[in-house]
Amino acid sequence: MRCIDSEIPFDLPESWMFARLKHIGEVIGGGTPKTNIDEYWDGNIPWLTPADLSGYEDMHISTGARTITELGLKSSSAQLLPENSILYSSRAPIGYIAIAANPISTNQGFKSVVPHNSAMSPYLYYCLKARTSDIVRRATGTTFKEISGLEMAETIVPLPPINEQQRIFDKTTKLLEVLSTIEKSLN
């Protein structure tokens, strides 16, 4: 046992708790099939790189620029992530994020989170966006920063009851829509 008081970023309401990602889901890295083997590419499995999320503003994503085959999936460290997985870029840059709209795979530039309860995904999407500065702070590397799977799994998130998560998601979504409307009117 060790005291984690220094890691707790803020106070929480009484019915909430802090949890590490590793306790509420599985953190999964990705992989790239060998690019010189044609049989691995242009299949029916969506495959994402962080570049696919560059400038991407929607919450959900169903496909990227490329696809891989079942053989490509089996021949690499890529994994088929289930719908509602939180896809989180772990390098170049850290913090691109989307929710899988369908089963999808990623390259090694992701540390995705598959929550034990997929109803948590919308809340975790906003939560990880808000925790990105902490994740970047814990990243390592000289040429470019990267958060490891083990370190990503240690990320602490505030965890309200599931019905409160839904209320937070709904309110945040409405407020972001209002902000978007205001920005459009100013332009």
mmCIF file of C-alpha atoms in Angstrom:
data_model
loop_
_atom_site.group_PDB
_atom_site.id
_atom_site.type_symbol
_atom_site.label_atom_id
_atom_site.label_comp_id
_atom_site.label_asym_id
_atom_site.label_seq_id
_atom_site.Cartn_x
_atom_site.Cartn_y
_atom_site.Cartn_z
ATOM 1 C CA MET A 1 0.000 0.000 0.000
ATOM 2 C CA ARG A 2 1.184 3.489 -0.791
ATOM 3 C CA CYS A 3 -0.328 6.905 -0.318
ATOM 4 C CA ILE A 4 -1.531 8.467 -3.578
ATOM 5 C CA ASP A 5 -2.656 11.809 -2.134
ATOM 6 C CA SER A 6 -0.107 13.664 -4.290
ATOM 7 C CA GLU A 7 -1.689 12.141 -7.436
ATOM 8 C CA ILE A 8 -5.246 13.208 -6.600
ATOM 9 C CA PRO A 9 -5.882 16.258 -8.827
ATOM 10 C CA PHE A 10 -8.969 17.688 -7.074
ATOM 11 C CA ASP A 11 -11.695 16.969 -4.542
ATOM 12 C CA LEU A 12 -14.740 14.919 -5.508
ATOM 13 C CA PRO A 13 -18.363 14.770 -4.402
ATOM 14 C CA GLU A 14 -19.044 12.111 -1.781
ATOM 15 C CA SER A 15 -20.621 9.546 -4.156
ATOM 16 C CA TRP A 16 -17.649 9.690 -6.573
ATOM 17 C CA MET A 17 -14.251 8.041 -6.415
ATOM 18 C CA PHE A 18 -10.961 8.151 -8.254
ATOM 19 C CA ALA A 19 -10.008 5.086 -10.269
ATOM 20 C CA ARG A 20 -7.055 4.129 -12.410
ATOM 21 C CA LEU A 21 -7.839 3.247 -16.011
ATOM 22 C CA LYS A 22 -6.529 -0.285 -15.421
ATOM 23 C CA HIS A 23 -9.338 -0.839 -12.912
ATOM 24 C CA ILE A 24 -12.168 0.297 -15.182
ATOM 25 C CA GLY A 25 -10.986 -1.120 -18.481
ATOM 26 C CA GLU A 26 -8.167 -2.648 -20.453
ATOM 27 C CA VAL A 27 -5.485 -0.494 -22.092
ATOM 28 C CA ILE A 28 -4.559 -1.970 -25.478
ATOM 29 C CA GLY A 29 -1.814 -0.938 -27.887
ATOM 30 C CA GLY A 30 -1.930 -1.388 -31.632
ATOM 31 C CA GLY A 31 0.313 -2.593 -34.400
ATOM 32 C CA THR A 32 1.139 -2.367 -38.081
ATOM 33 C CA PRO A 33 1.158 -5.330 -40.436
ATOM 34 C CA LYS A 34 4.221 -5.486 -42.713
ATOM 35 C CA THR A 35 3.559 -2.942 -45.431
ATOM 36 C CA ASN A 36 5.373 -4.906 -48.142
ATOM 37 C CA ILE A 37 2.974 -7.862 -47.936
ATOM 38 C CA ASP A 38 -0.056 -7.106 -50.113
ATOM 39 C CA GLU A 39 -2.172 -9.844 -48.487
ATOM 40 C CA TYR A 40 -2.191 -7.863 -45.243
ATOM 41 C CA TRP A 41 -3.770 -4.731 -46.716
ATOM 42 C CA ASP A 42 -7.020 -3.503 -48.301
ATOM 43 C CA GLY A 43 -9.236 -5.880 -46.369
ATOM 44 C CA ASN A 44 -12.424 -5.240 -44.435
ATOM 45 C CA ILE A 45 -10.929 -4.312 -41.032
ATOM 46 C CA PRO A 46 -10.700 -0.554 -40.400
ATOM 47 C CA TRP A 47 -7.195 0.436 -39.257
ATOM 48 C CA LEU A 48 -6.305 3.848 -37.814
ATOM 49 C CA THR A 49 -3.153 5.871 -37.349
ATOM 50 C CA PRO A 50 -2.958 9.109 -35.346
ATOM 51 C CA ALA A 51 -2.952 10.950 -38.705
ATOM 52 C CA ASP A 52 -6.532 9.717 -39.239
ATOM 53 C CA LEU A 53 -7.568 11.714 -36.157
ATOM 54 C CA SER A 54 -5.655 14.878 -37.069
ATOM 55 C CA GLY A 55 -8.325 17.555 -37.375
ATOM 56 C CA TYR A 56 -11.050 14.984 -36.702
ATOM 57 C CA GLU A 57 -13.763 16.592 -34.603
ATOM 58 C CA ASP A 58 -16.521 13.981 -34.383
ATOM 59 C CA MET A 59 -16.763 11.860 -31.269
ATOM 60 C CA HIS A 60 -17.181 8.556 -33.107
ATOM 61 C CA ILE A 61 -15.103 7.123 -35.935
ATOM 62 C CA SER A 62 -15.757 4.085 -38.085
ATOM 63 C CA THR A 63 -12.776 3.926 -40.432
ATOM 64 C CA GLY A 64 -9.480 5.537 -41.343
ATOM 65 C CA ALA A 65 -7.600 5.947 -44.603
ATOM 66 C CA ARG A 66 -6.526 2.291 -44.710
ATOM 67 C CA THR A 67 -7.887 -1.154 -43.960
ATOM 68 C CA ILE A 68 -6.210 -4.446 -43.179
ATOM 69 C CA THR A 69 -7.124 -8.077 -43.771
ATOM 70 C CA GLU A 70 -7.771 -10.769 -41.189
ATOM 71 C CA LEU A 71 -4.339 -12.182 -42.085
ATOM 72 C CA GLY A 72 -2.767 -8.747 -41.530
ATOM 73 C CA LEU A 73 -4.437 -8.533 -38.123
ATOM 74 C CA LYS A 74 -3.196 -11.987 -37.113
ATOM 75 C CA SER A 75 0.319 -11.308 -38.435
ATOM 76 C CA SER A 76 0.892 -8.149 -36.397
ATOM 77 C CA SER A 77 0.385 -6.842 -32.881
ATOM 78 C CA ALA A 78 -2.737 -4.978 -34.048
ATOM 79 C CA GLN A 79 -5.882 -6.062 -32.235
ATOM 80 C CA LEU A 80 -9.526 -5.803 -33.153
ATOM 81 C CA LEU A 81 -11.008 -3.397 -30.628
ATOM 82 C CA PRO A 82 -14.732 -3.592 -29.904
ATOM 83 C CA GLU A 83 -17.258 -0.894 -30.629
ATOM 84 C CA ASN A 84 -17.215 1.828 -27.922
ATOM 85 C CA SER A 85 -13.474 1.512 -27.312
ATOM 86 C CA ILE A 86 -11.820 4.860 -26.614
ATOM 87 C CA LEU A 87 -9.083 5.318 -29.219
ATOM 88 C CA TYR A 88 -6.333 7.512 -27.736
ATOM 89 C CA SER A 89 -3.167 8.466 -29.593
ATOM 90 C CA SER A 90 -0.135 7.859 -27.424
ATOM 91 C CA ARG A 91 2.523 9.583 -29.562
ATOM 92 C CA ALA A 92 2.951 11.960 -32.461
ATOM 93 C CA PRO A 93 0.896 13.560 -30.880
ATOM 94 C CA ILE A 94 -0.512 12.432 -27.558
ATOM 95 C CA GLY A 95 -4.209 13.074 -27.077
ATOM 96 C CA TYR A 96 -6.075 12.588 -30.356
ATOM 97 C CA ILE A 97 -9.212 10.809 -29.263
ATOM 98 C CA ALA A 98 -12.359 9.198 -30.663
ATOM 99 C CA ILE A 99 -14.776 6.415 -29.802
ATOM 100 C CA ALA A 100 -14.923 3.378 -32.081
ATOM 101 C CA ALA A 101 -18.291 3.308 -33.858
ATOM 102 C CA ASN A 102 -17.652 -0.333 -34.820
ATOM 103 C CA PRO A 103 -14.907 -2.925 -34.347
ATOM 104 C CA ILE A 104 -11.638 -1.290 -35.408
ATOM 105 C CA SER A 105 -7.860 -1.716 -35.165
ATOM 106 C CA THR A 106 -5.078 0.815 -34.682
ATOM 107 C CA ASN A 107 -1.368 1.130 -35.229
ATOM 108 C CA GLN A 108 1.183 1.275 -32.415
ATOM 109 C CA GLY A 109 0.586 5.022 -31.985
ATOM 110 C CA PHE A 110 -2.434 4.312 -29.778
ATOM 111 C CA LYS A 111 -3.117 3.235 -26.225
ATOM 112 C CA SER A 112 -6.832 2.562 -26.489
ATOM 113 C CA VAL A 113 -9.143 1.891 -23.563
ATOM 114 C CA VAL A 114 -11.765 -0.847 -23.660
ATOM 115 C CA PRO A 115 -13.993 -0.101 -20.653
ATOM 116 C CA HIS A 116 -15.441 -3.037 -18.731
ATOM 117 C CA ASN A 117 -18.793 -1.232 -19.051
ATOM 118 C CA SER A 118 -19.223 0.296 -22.519
ATOM 119 C CA ALA A 119 -21.848 2.699 -21.139
ATOM 120 C CA MET A 120 -18.883 4.585 -19.630
ATOM 121 C CA SER A 121 -17.328 5.359 -23.030
ATOM 122 C CA PRO A 122 -18.911 8.796 -23.659
ATOM 123 C CA TYR A 123 -17.976 9.985 -20.173
ATOM 124 C CA LEU A 124 -14.443 8.575 -20.463
ATOM 125 C CA TYR A 125 -14.061 10.320 -23.832
ATOM 126 C CA TYR A 126 -14.519 13.731 -22.195
ATOM 127 C CA CYS A 127 -12.636 12.664 -19.084
ATOM 128 C CA LEU A 128 -9.528 11.611 -21.047
ATOM 129 C CA LYS A 129 -9.666 14.830 -23.063
ATOM 130 C CA ALA A 130 -9.579 16.704 -19.765
ATOM 131 C CA ARG A 131 -6.761 14.517 -18.367
ATOM 132 C CA THR A 132 -4.535 14.821 -21.474
ATOM 133 C CA SER A 133 -2.208 17.430 -19.953
ATOM 134 C CA ASP A 134 -1.500 15.012 -17.073
ATOM 135 C CA ILE A 135 -0.936 12.158 -19.532
ATOM 136 C CA VAL A 136 1.476 14.295 -21.596
ATOM 137 C CA ARG A 137 3.326 15.288 -18.414
ATOM 138 C CA ARG A 138 3.939 11.597 -17.624
ATOM 139 C CA ALA A 139 5.101 10.711 -21.146
ATOM 140 C CA THR A 140 8.753 9.955 -21.859
ATOM 141 C CA GLY A 141 11.066 10.164 -24.845
ATOM 142 C CA THR A 142 13.670 12.423 -26.381
ATOM 143 C CA THR A 143 12.768 12.668 -30.078
ATOM 144 C CA PHE A 144 9.041 12.672 -29.337
ATOM 145 C CA LYS A 145 7.021 12.032 -26.220
ATOM 146 C CA GLU A 146 5.070 8.803 -25.801
ATOM 147 C CA ILE A 147 2.902 7.439 -23.016
ATOM 148 C CA SER A 148 3.495 3.735 -22.414
ATOM 149 C CA GLY A 149 0.652 1.283 -21.929
ATOM 150 C CA LEU A 150 1.654 0.709 -18.323
ATOM 151 C CA GLU A 151 1.756 4.434 -17.606
ATOM 152 C CA MET A 152 -1.539 5.038 -19.444
ATOM 153 C CA ALA A 153 -3.144 2.335 -17.285
ATOM 154 C CA GLU A 154 -2.048 4.281 -14.183
ATOM 155 C CA THR A 155 -4.014 7.378 -15.279
ATOM 156 C CA ILE A 156 -6.361 8.475 -12.522
ATOM 157 C CA VAL A 157 -9.864 9.538 -13.537
ATOM 158 C CA PRO A 158 -12.772 10.832 -11.471
ATOM 159 C CA LEU A 159 -15.540 8.251 -11.481
ATOM 160 C CA PRO A 160 -19.096 9.248 -10.642
ATOM 161 C CA PRO A 161 -21.991 6.767 -10.556
ATOM 162 C CA ILE A 162 -23.029 5.680 -14.074
ATOM 163 C CA ASN A 163 -26.238 7.770 -14.102
ATOM 164 C CA GLU A 164 -24.183 10.850 -13.168
ATOM 165 C CA GLN A 165 -21.707 10.029 -15.952
ATOM 166 C CA GLN A 166 -24.592 10.190 -18.425
ATOM 167 C CA ARG A 167 -25.790 13.545 -17.021
ATOM 168 C CA ILE A 168 -22.245 14.950 -17.258
ATOM 169 C CA PHE A 169 -21.917 13.716 -20.835
ATOM 170 C CA ASP A 170 -25.297 15.197 -21.829
ATOM 171 C CA LYS A 171 -24.554 18.581 -20.225
ATOM 172 C CA THR A 172 -21.021 18.766 -21.653
ATOM 173 C CA THR A 173 -22.313 17.925 -25.126
ATOM 174 C CA LYS A 174 -24.987 20.664 -24.906
ATOM 175 C CA LEU A 175 -22.472 23.243 -23.677
ATOM 176 C CA LEU A 176 -20.033 22.380 -26.465
ATOM 177 C CA GLU A 177 -22.847 22.783 -29.008
ATOM 178 C CA VAL A 178 -23.604 26.244 -27.584
ATOM 179 C CA LEU A 179 -19.910 27.172 -27.796
ATOM 180 C CA SER A 180 -19.775 25.955 -31.384
ATOM 181 C CA THR A 181 -22.818 28.071 -32.276
ATOM 182 C CA ILE A 182 -21.244 31.136 -30.662
ATOM 183 C CA GLU A 183 -17.942 30.559 -32.497
ATOM 184 C CA LYS A 184 -19.767 30.240 -35.834
ATOM 185 C CA SER A 185 -21.717 33.442 -35.210
ATOM 186 C CA LEU A 186 -18.489 35.317 -34.379
ATOM 187 C CA ASN A 187 -16.864 34.171 -37.600
#
